[in-house]
mmCIF file of N, CA, C and O in Angstrom:
data_model
loop_
_atom_site.group_PDB
_atom_site.id
_atom_site.type_symbol
_atom_site.label_atom_id
_atom_site.label_comp_id
_atom_site.label_asym_id
_atom_site.label_seq_id
_atom_site.Cartn_x
_atom_site.Cartn_y
_atom_site.Cartn_z
ATOM 1 N N UNK A 137 247.491 87.451 127.830
ATOM 2 C CA UNK A 137 245.767 87.408 127.531
ATOM 3 C C UNK A 137 245.796 86.269 126.838
ATOM 4 O O UNK A 137 246.654 85.702 125.710
ATOM 5 N N UNK A 138 244.852 85.494 126.850
ATOM 6 C CA UNK A 138 244.388 84.397 126.033
ATOM 7 C C UNK A 138 243.661 84.869 124.668
ATOM 8 O O UNK A 138 242.995 85.775 124.613
ATOM 9 N N UNK A 139 243.724 83.933 123.755
ATOM 10 C CA UNK A 139 242.985 84.261 122.559
ATOM 11 C C UNK A 139 241.600 83.874 122.476
ATOM 12 O O UNK A 139 241.023 84.021 121.466
ATOM 13 N N UNK A 140 241.032 83.622 123.588
ATOM 14 C CA UNK A 140 239.615 82.913 123.555
ATOM 15 C C UNK A 140 238.708 83.962 123.614
ATOM 16 O O UNK A 140 238.903 85.095 124.139
ATOM 17 N N UNK A 141 237.739 83.916 122.882
ATOM 18 C CA UNK A 141 236.784 85.084 123.098
ATOM 19 C C UNK A 141 235.722 84.859 124.295
ATOM 20 O O UNK A 141 235.625 83.924 124.807
ATOM 21 N N UNK A 142 235.395 85.895 124.713
ATOM 22 C CA UNK A 142 234.487 86.215 125.795
ATOM 23 C C UNK A 142 232.988 85.665 125.453
ATOM 24 O O UNK A 142 232.400 86.302 124.460
ATOM 25 N N UNK A 143 232.670 84.912 126.301
ATOM 26 C CA UNK A 143 231.068 84.627 126.074
ATOM 27 C C UNK A 143 230.288 85.490 126.459
ATOM 28 O O UNK A 143 230.290 85.928 127.538
ATOM 29 N N UNK A 144 229.249 85.923 125.792
ATOM 30 C CA UNK A 144 228.266 86.809 126.067
ATOM 31 C C UNK A 144 227.040 86.296 126.168
ATOM 32 O O UNK A 144 226.726 85.170 125.411
ATOM 33 N N UNK A 145 225.958 86.695 126.950
ATOM 34 C CA UNK A 145 224.504 86.393 126.804
ATOM 35 C C UNK A 145 223.965 87.660 126.668
ATOM 36 O O UNK A 145 224.253 89.094 127.112
ATOM 37 N N UNK A 146 222.995 87.617 125.780
ATOM 38 C CA UNK A 146 222.054 88.823 125.338
ATOM 39 C C UNK A 146 220.589 88.294 125.365
ATOM 40 O O UNK A 146 220.391 87.081 124.999
ATOM 41 N N UNK A 147 219.636 89.259 125.573
ATOM 42 C CA UNK A 147 218.418 88.821 125.463
ATOM 43 C C UNK A 147 217.591 89.660 124.410
ATOM 44 O O UNK A 147 217.876 90.756 123.915
ATOM 45 N N UNK A 148 216.654 89.116 123.501
ATOM 46 C CA UNK A 148 216.159 89.709 122.495
ATOM 47 C C UNK A 148 214.646 89.159 122.307
ATOM 48 O O UNK A 148 214.233 88.346 122.941
ATOM 49 N N UNK A 149 213.984 89.942 121.477
ATOM 50 C CA UNK A 149 212.525 89.961 121.100
ATOM 51 C C UNK A 149 212.395 89.537 119.788
ATOM 52 O O UNK A 149 213.063 90.132 118.868
ATOM 53 N N UNK A 150 211.782 88.753 119.263
ATOM 54 C CA UNK A 150 211.584 88.233 117.765
ATOM 55 C C UNK A 150 210.245 87.571 117.533
ATOM 56 O O UNK A 150 209.808 87.182 118.371
ATOM 57 N N UNK A 151 210.002 87.324 116.404
ATOM 58 C CA UNK A 151 209.025 86.257 116.065
ATOM 59 C C UNK A 151 209.603 85.002 115.276
ATOM 60 O O UNK A 151 210.803 85.100 114.732
ATOM 61 N N UNK A 152 209.050 84.034 115.737
ATOM 62 C CA UNK A 152 209.505 82.648 115.133
ATOM 63 C C UNK A 152 208.995 82.480 113.800
ATOM 64 O O UNK A 152 207.927 82.561 113.484
ATOM 65 N N UNK A 153 210.019 82.288 112.684
ATOM 66 C CA UNK A 153 209.630 82.156 111.513
ATOM 67 C C UNK A 153 209.834 80.634 110.795
ATOM 68 O O UNK A 153 209.374 80.467 109.836
ATOM 69 N N UNK A 154 210.765 79.950 111.503
ATOM 70 C CA UNK A 154 210.762 78.500 111.184
ATOM 71 C C UNK A 154 211.458 77.793 112.489
ATOM 72 O O UNK A 154 211.888 78.265 113.039
ATOM 73 N N UNK A 155 211.083 76.646 112.302
ATOM 74 C CA UNK A 155 211.360 75.399 113.437
ATOM 75 C C UNK A 155 211.900 74.352 112.733
ATOM 76 O O UNK A 155 211.300 73.876 111.772
ATOM 77 N N UNK A 156 212.997 73.852 113.272
ATOM 78 C CA UNK A 156 213.518 72.923 112.726
ATOM 79 C C UNK A 156 213.805 71.729 113.868
ATOM 80 O O UNK A 156 215.013 71.776 114.424
ATOM 81 N N UNK A 157 212.894 71.187 114.691
ATOM 82 C CA UNK A 157 213.059 70.208 115.473
ATOM 83 C C UNK A 157 213.973 69.079 115.443
ATOM 84 O O UNK A 157 214.678 68.828 116.378
ATOM 85 N N UNK A 158 214.162 68.540 114.466
ATOM 86 C CA UNK A 158 215.064 67.322 114.021
ATOM 87 C C UNK A 158 216.481 67.791 114.333
ATOM 88 O O UNK A 158 217.179 67.210 114.732
ATOM 89 N N UNK A 159 216.811 68.962 113.851
ATOM 90 C CA UNK A 159 218.113 69.541 114.094
ATOM 91 C C UNK A 159 218.402 70.439 115.241
ATOM 92 O O UNK A 159 219.315 71.042 115.675
ATOM 93 N N UNK A 160 217.232 70.593 115.998
ATOM 94 C CA UNK A 160 217.098 71.539 117.145
ATOM 95 C C UNK A 160 217.703 72.992 116.703
ATOM 96 O O UNK A 160 218.538 73.480 117.361
ATOM 97 N N UNK A 161 217.081 73.506 115.644
ATOM 98 C CA UNK A 161 217.312 74.651 115.206
ATOM 99 C C UNK A 161 216.059 75.611 115.149
ATOM 100 O O UNK A 161 214.932 75.043 114.987
ATOM 101 N N UNK A 162 215.999 77.016 115.357
ATOM 102 C CA UNK A 162 215.152 77.769 115.271
ATOM 103 C C UNK A 162 215.552 79.007 114.467
ATOM 104 O O UNK A 162 216.527 79.530 114.619
ATOM 105 N N UNK A 163 214.432 79.816 113.581
ATOM 106 C CA UNK A 163 214.735 80.718 112.910
ATOM 107 C C UNK A 163 214.047 81.953 113.361
ATOM 108 O O UNK A 163 212.654 81.874 113.644
ATOM 109 N N UNK A 164 214.319 83.119 113.962
ATOM 110 C CA UNK A 164 213.745 84.248 114.330
ATOM 111 C C UNK A 164 213.819 85.459 113.346
ATOM 112 O O UNK A 164 215.070 85.724 112.941
ATOM 113 N N UNK A 165 212.937 86.386 113.332
ATOM 114 C CA UNK A 165 212.950 87.536 112.772
ATOM 115 C C UNK A 165 212.972 88.423 114.067
ATOM 116 O O UNK A 165 211.979 88.670 114.556
ATOM 117 N N UNK A 166 214.119 88.797 114.358
ATOM 118 C CA UNK A 166 214.440 89.712 115.754
ATOM 119 C C UNK A 166 214.624 91.155 115.574
ATOM 120 O O UNK A 166 215.437 91.368 114.328
ATOM 121 N N UNK A 167 214.314 91.895 116.534
ATOM 122 C CA UNK A 167 214.882 93.560 116.500
ATOM 123 C C UNK A 167 216.576 93.382 116.826
ATOM 124 O O UNK A 167 216.896 92.357 117.202
ATOM 125 N N UNK A 168 216.594 94.523 116.942
ATOM 126 C CA UNK A 168 218.189 94.744 117.264
ATOM 127 C C UNK A 168 218.421 94.289 118.600
ATOM 128 O O UNK A 168 217.905 94.270 119.439
ATOM 129 N N UNK A 169 219.782 93.715 118.621
ATOM 130 C CA UNK A 169 220.316 93.294 119.966
ATOM 131 C C UNK A 169 221.547 94.028 120.287
ATOM 132 O O UNK A 169 222.647 93.567 120.077
ATOM 133 N N UNK A 170 221.286 94.943 121.099
ATOM 134 C CA UNK A 170 222.415 95.847 121.457
ATOM 135 C C UNK A 170 223.628 95.199 122.227
ATOM 136 O O UNK A 170 224.676 95.775 122.112
ATOM 137 N N UNK A 171 222.957 94.360 123.118
ATOM 138 C CA UNK A 171 224.231 93.627 123.837
ATOM 139 C C UNK A 171 225.498 93.097 123.004
ATOM 140 O O UNK A 171 226.368 92.923 123.521
ATOM 141 N N UNK A 172 225.285 92.634 122.061
ATOM 142 C CA UNK A 172 226.271 92.033 121.037
ATOM 143 C C UNK A 172 226.412 92.836 119.830
ATOM 144 O O UNK A 172 226.882 92.209 118.773
ATOM 145 N N UNK A 173 225.622 94.038 119.507
ATOM 146 C CA UNK A 173 225.757 95.055 118.525
ATOM 147 C C UNK A 173 225.222 94.355 117.153
ATOM 148 O O UNK A 173 225.876 94.504 116.210
ATOM 149 N N UNK A 174 224.201 93.678 117.193
ATOM 150 C CA UNK A 174 223.518 93.239 116.048
ATOM 151 C C UNK A 174 222.370 94.022 115.690
ATOM 152 O O UNK A 174 221.533 94.597 116.591
ATOM 153 N N UNK A 175 222.175 94.325 114.215
ATOM 154 C CA UNK A 175 220.962 95.072 113.811
ATOM 155 C C UNK A 175 219.813 94.003 113.830
ATOM 156 O O UNK A 175 220.065 92.823 113.878
ATOM 157 N N UNK A 176 218.709 94.543 113.612
ATOM 158 C CA UNK A 176 217.568 93.611 113.400
ATOM 159 C C UNK A 176 217.762 92.753 112.130
ATOM 160 O O UNK A 176 218.264 93.168 111.180
ATOM 161 N N UNK A 177 217.386 91.522 112.064
ATOM 162 C CA UNK A 177 217.663 90.679 111.270
ATOM 163 C C UNK A 177 216.874 89.376 111.444
ATOM 164 O O UNK A 177 216.418 88.867 112.368
ATOM 165 N N UNK A 178 216.894 88.486 110.436
ATOM 166 C CA UNK A 178 216.184 87.198 109.998
ATOM 167 C C UNK A 178 217.352 86.275 110.310
ATOM 168 O O UNK A 178 218.252 86.244 109.521
ATOM 169 N N UNK A 179 217.571 85.347 111.375
ATOM 170 C CA UNK A 179 218.642 84.500 111.361
ATOM 171 C C UNK A 179 218.162 83.006 111.887
ATOM 172 O O UNK A 179 217.326 83.241 113.058
ATOM 173 N N UNK A 180 218.946 81.998 111.559
ATOM 174 C CA UNK A 180 218.819 80.386 112.168
ATOM 175 C C UNK A 180 219.666 80.483 113.464
ATOM 176 O O UNK A 180 221.016 80.940 113.191
ATOM 177 N N UNK A 181 219.258 79.899 114.417
ATOM 178 C CA UNK A 181 220.241 79.483 115.749
ATOM 179 C C UNK A 181 220.127 78.048 116.003
ATOM 180 O O UNK A 181 218.953 77.680 116.105
ATOM 181 N N UNK A 182 221.172 77.739 116.473
ATOM 182 C CA UNK A 182 221.141 76.544 117.383
ATOM 183 C C UNK A 182 220.408 76.629 118.482
ATOM 184 O O UNK A 182 220.444 77.752 119.060
ATOM 185 N N UNK A 183 219.775 75.395 119.024
ATOM 186 C CA UNK A 183 218.899 75.916 120.456
ATOM 187 C C UNK A 183 219.719 74.760 121.522
ATOM 188 O O UNK A 183 219.920 73.465 121.086
ATOM 189 N N UNK A 184 219.806 75.178 122.514
ATOM 190 C CA UNK A 184 220.274 74.256 123.528
ATOM 191 C C UNK A 184 219.227 73.176 123.886
ATOM 192 O O UNK A 184 218.010 73.385 123.461
ATOM 193 N N UNK A 185 220.069 71.867 124.069
ATOM 194 C CA UNK A 185 219.133 70.805 124.367
ATOM 195 C C UNK A 185 218.081 70.940 125.540
ATOM 196 O O UNK A 185 216.950 70.394 125.493
ATOM 197 N N UNK A 186 218.390 71.885 126.237
ATOM 198 C CA UNK A 186 217.317 71.864 127.408
ATOM 199 C C UNK A 186 215.989 72.680 126.940
ATOM 200 O O UNK A 186 214.926 72.775 127.898
ATOM 201 N N UNK A 187 216.119 73.246 125.982
ATOM 202 C CA UNK A 187 214.733 74.284 125.580
ATOM 203 C C UNK A 187 213.901 73.140 124.774
ATOM 204 O O UNK A 187 214.423 72.603 123.807
ATOM 205 N N UNK A 188 212.663 73.343 125.111
ATOM 206 C CA UNK A 188 211.515 72.381 124.789
ATOM 207 C C UNK A 188 210.843 73.259 123.128
ATOM 208 O O UNK A 188 210.104 74.113 123.362
ATOM 209 N N UNK A 189 211.264 72.913 122.077
ATOM 210 C CA UNK A 189 210.766 73.387 120.700
ATOM 211 C C UNK A 189 209.304 73.146 120.662
ATOM 212 O O UNK A 189 208.461 73.651 119.978
ATOM 213 N N UNK A 190 208.787 72.088 121.306
ATOM 214 C CA UNK A 190 207.611 71.636 121.160
ATOM 215 C C UNK A 190 206.433 72.850 121.815
ATOM 216 O O UNK A 190 205.221 72.944 121.371
ATOM 217 N N UNK A 191 207.062 73.630 122.640
ATOM 218 C CA UNK A 191 206.321 74.713 123.195
ATOM 219 C C UNK A 191 206.255 76.124 122.403
ATOM 220 O O UNK A 191 205.470 77.085 122.735
ATOM 221 N N UNK A 192 206.886 76.035 121.225
ATOM 222 C CA UNK A 192 206.840 77.388 120.534
ATOM 223 C C UNK A 192 206.363 76.969 119.091
ATOM 224 O O UNK A 192 206.462 75.636 118.562
ATOM 225 N N UNK A 193 205.679 77.709 118.274
ATOM 226 C CA UNK A 193 205.296 77.465 116.904
ATOM 227 C C UNK A 193 205.710 78.458 116.222
ATOM 228 O O UNK A 193 205.680 80.069 116.551
ATOM 229 N N UNK A 194 205.611 78.550 114.686
ATOM 230 C CA UNK A 194 205.822 79.488 113.670
ATOM 231 C C UNK A 194 204.743 80.692 114.046
ATOM 232 O O UNK A 194 203.712 80.231 113.924
ATOM 233 N N UNK A 195 205.284 81.959 113.893
ATOM 234 C CA UNK A 195 204.503 83.006 114.164
ATOM 235 C C UNK A 195 204.394 83.484 115.492
ATOM 236 O O UNK A 195 203.924 84.866 115.887
ATOM 237 N N UNK A 196 204.791 82.509 116.560
ATOM 238 C CA UNK A 196 204.820 83.232 117.872
ATOM 239 C C UNK A 196 205.859 84.376 118.125
ATOM 240 O O UNK A 196 207.036 84.422 117.677
ATOM 241 N N UNK A 197 205.310 85.407 118.850
ATOM 242 C CA UNK A 197 206.218 86.443 119.310
ATOM 243 C C UNK A 197 206.961 86.199 120.496
ATOM 244 O O UNK A 197 206.010 85.696 121.377
ATOM 245 N N UNK A 198 208.172 86.157 120.733
ATOM 246 C CA UNK A 198 208.975 85.642 121.894
ATOM 247 C C UNK A 198 210.033 86.422 122.317
ATOM 248 O O UNK A 198 210.511 87.167 121.684
ATOM 249 N N UNK A 199 210.524 86.306 123.436
ATOM 250 C CA UNK A 199 211.608 86.776 124.244
ATOM 251 C C UNK A 199 212.542 85.644 124.216
ATOM 252 O O UNK A 199 212.147 84.507 124.717
ATOM 253 N N UNK A 200 213.732 85.695 123.653
ATOM 254 C CA UNK A 200 214.815 84.780 123.919
ATOM 255 C C UNK A 200 216.195 85.354 124.505
ATOM 256 O O UNK A 200 216.325 86.283 124.278
ATOM 257 N N UNK A 201 216.821 84.249 124.884
ATOM 258 C CA UNK A 201 218.244 84.378 125.522
ATOM 259 C C UNK A 201 219.203 83.772 124.622
ATOM 260 O O UNK A 201 218.941 82.579 124.216
ATOM 261 N N UNK A 202 220.086 84.488 124.272
ATOM 262 C CA UNK A 202 221.302 83.895 123.611
ATOM 263 C C UNK A 202 222.681 83.949 124.304
ATOM 264 O O UNK A 202 222.816 84.917 125.171
ATOM 265 N N UNK A 203 223.620 82.978 124.371
ATOM 266 C CA UNK A 203 224.975 82.921 124.764
ATOM 267 C C UNK A 203 225.759 82.342 123.667
ATOM 268 O O UNK A 203 225.435 81.466 123.062
ATOM 269 N N UNK A 204 226.841 82.910 123.593
ATOM 270 C CA UNK A 204 228.042 82.606 122.814
ATOM 271 C C UNK A 204 229.130 83.568 122.558
ATOM 272 O O UNK A 204 229.199 84.508 123.504
ATOM 273 N N UNK A 205 229.797 83.554 121.323
ATOM 274 C CA UNK A 205 230.885 84.608 121.149
ATOM 275 C C UNK A 205 231.028 84.611 119.830
ATOM 276 O O UNK A 205 230.687 83.721 118.720
ATOM 277 N N UNK A 206 231.670 85.738 119.231
ATOM 278 C CA UNK A 206 231.750 86.004 117.919
ATOM 279 C C UNK A 206 230.305 86.160 117.109
ATOM 280 O O UNK A 206 229.805 86.622 117.565
ATOM 281 N N UNK A 207 230.257 85.249 116.127
ATOM 282 C CA UNK A 207 229.064 85.214 115.261
ATOM 283 C C UNK A 207 228.168 84.023 115.732
ATOM 284 O O UNK A 207 227.153 83.743 115.204
ATOM 285 N N UNK A 208 228.523 83.228 116.752
ATOM 286 C CA UNK A 208 228.097 81.788 116.972
ATOM 287 C C UNK A 208 227.521 81.848 118.361
ATOM 288 O O UNK A 208 227.914 82.047 119.394
ATOM 289 N N UNK A 209 226.026 82.060 118.213
ATOM 290 C CA UNK A 209 225.081 82.002 119.469
ATOM 291 C C UNK A 209 224.189 81.010 119.557
ATOM 292 O O UNK A 209 223.891 80.235 118.386
ATOM 293 N N UNK A 210 223.902 80.383 120.837
ATOM 294 C CA UNK A 210 222.970 79.379 120.737
ATOM 295 C C UNK A 210 221.980 79.839 121.783
ATOM 296 O O UNK A 210 221.958 80.650 122.749
ATOM 297 N N UNK A 211 220.684 79.667 121.297
ATOM 298 C CA UNK A 211 219.519 79.975 122.255
ATOM 299 C C UNK A 211 219.486 79.189 123.448
ATOM 300 O O UNK A 211 219.432 77.988 123.569
ATOM 301 N N UNK A 212 219.374 79.840 124.530
ATOM 302 C CA UNK A 212 219.313 79.191 125.890
ATOM 303 C C UNK A 212 218.136 79.244 126.362
ATOM 304 O O UNK A 212 217.840 78.338 127.433
ATOM 305 N N UNK A 213 217.014 80.162 125.952
ATOM 306 C CA UNK A 213 215.632 79.959 126.666
ATOM 307 C C UNK A 213 214.636 80.790 125.561
ATOM 308 O O UNK A 213 215.409 81.618 124.811
ATOM 309 N N UNK A 214 213.422 80.336 125.651
ATOM 310 C CA UNK A 214 212.574 80.803 124.703
ATOM 311 C C UNK A 214 211.107 81.124 125.697
ATOM 312 O O UNK A 214 210.913 80.080 126.446
ATOM 313 N N UNK A 215 210.649 82.264 125.903
ATOM 314 C CA UNK A 215 209.580 82.570 126.649
ATOM 315 C C UNK A 215 208.576 83.357 125.894
ATOM 316 O O UNK A 215 208.784 84.372 125.131
ATOM 317 N N UNK A 216 207.426 83.276 125.761
ATOM 318 C CA UNK A 216 206.355 84.112 125.060
ATOM 319 C C UNK A 216 206.347 85.618 125.453
ATOM 320 O O UNK A 216 206.796 85.880 126.673
ATOM 321 N N UNK A 217 206.254 86.404 124.392
ATOM 322 C CA UNK A 217 206.342 87.887 124.491
ATOM 323 C C UNK A 217 204.907 88.165 124.913
ATOM 324 O O UNK A 217 204.090 87.746 124.467
ATOM 325 N N UNK A 218 204.678 89.262 125.783
ATOM 326 C CA UNK A 218 203.447 89.700 126.302
ATOM 327 C C UNK A 218 203.453 91.123 125.621
ATOM 328 O O UNK A 218 204.243 91.933 125.869
#
């Protein structure tokens, strides 16, 4: 068995509370994420270079996809929540 962590992908819904386009980071106040056993919380995430942060603004309610392992996850997509 290798010591590498399994990469997981999870989808969640939250509200954008902060944007840092210069560092390509976003902060969500999100609901529970059962796929990775996370409770609801406010947290800053790194955002994949393919995600256009110009399309979201503070206060937007969005669905987002994370991928990563352990406590390190990167936002892979952001879509408006309906």
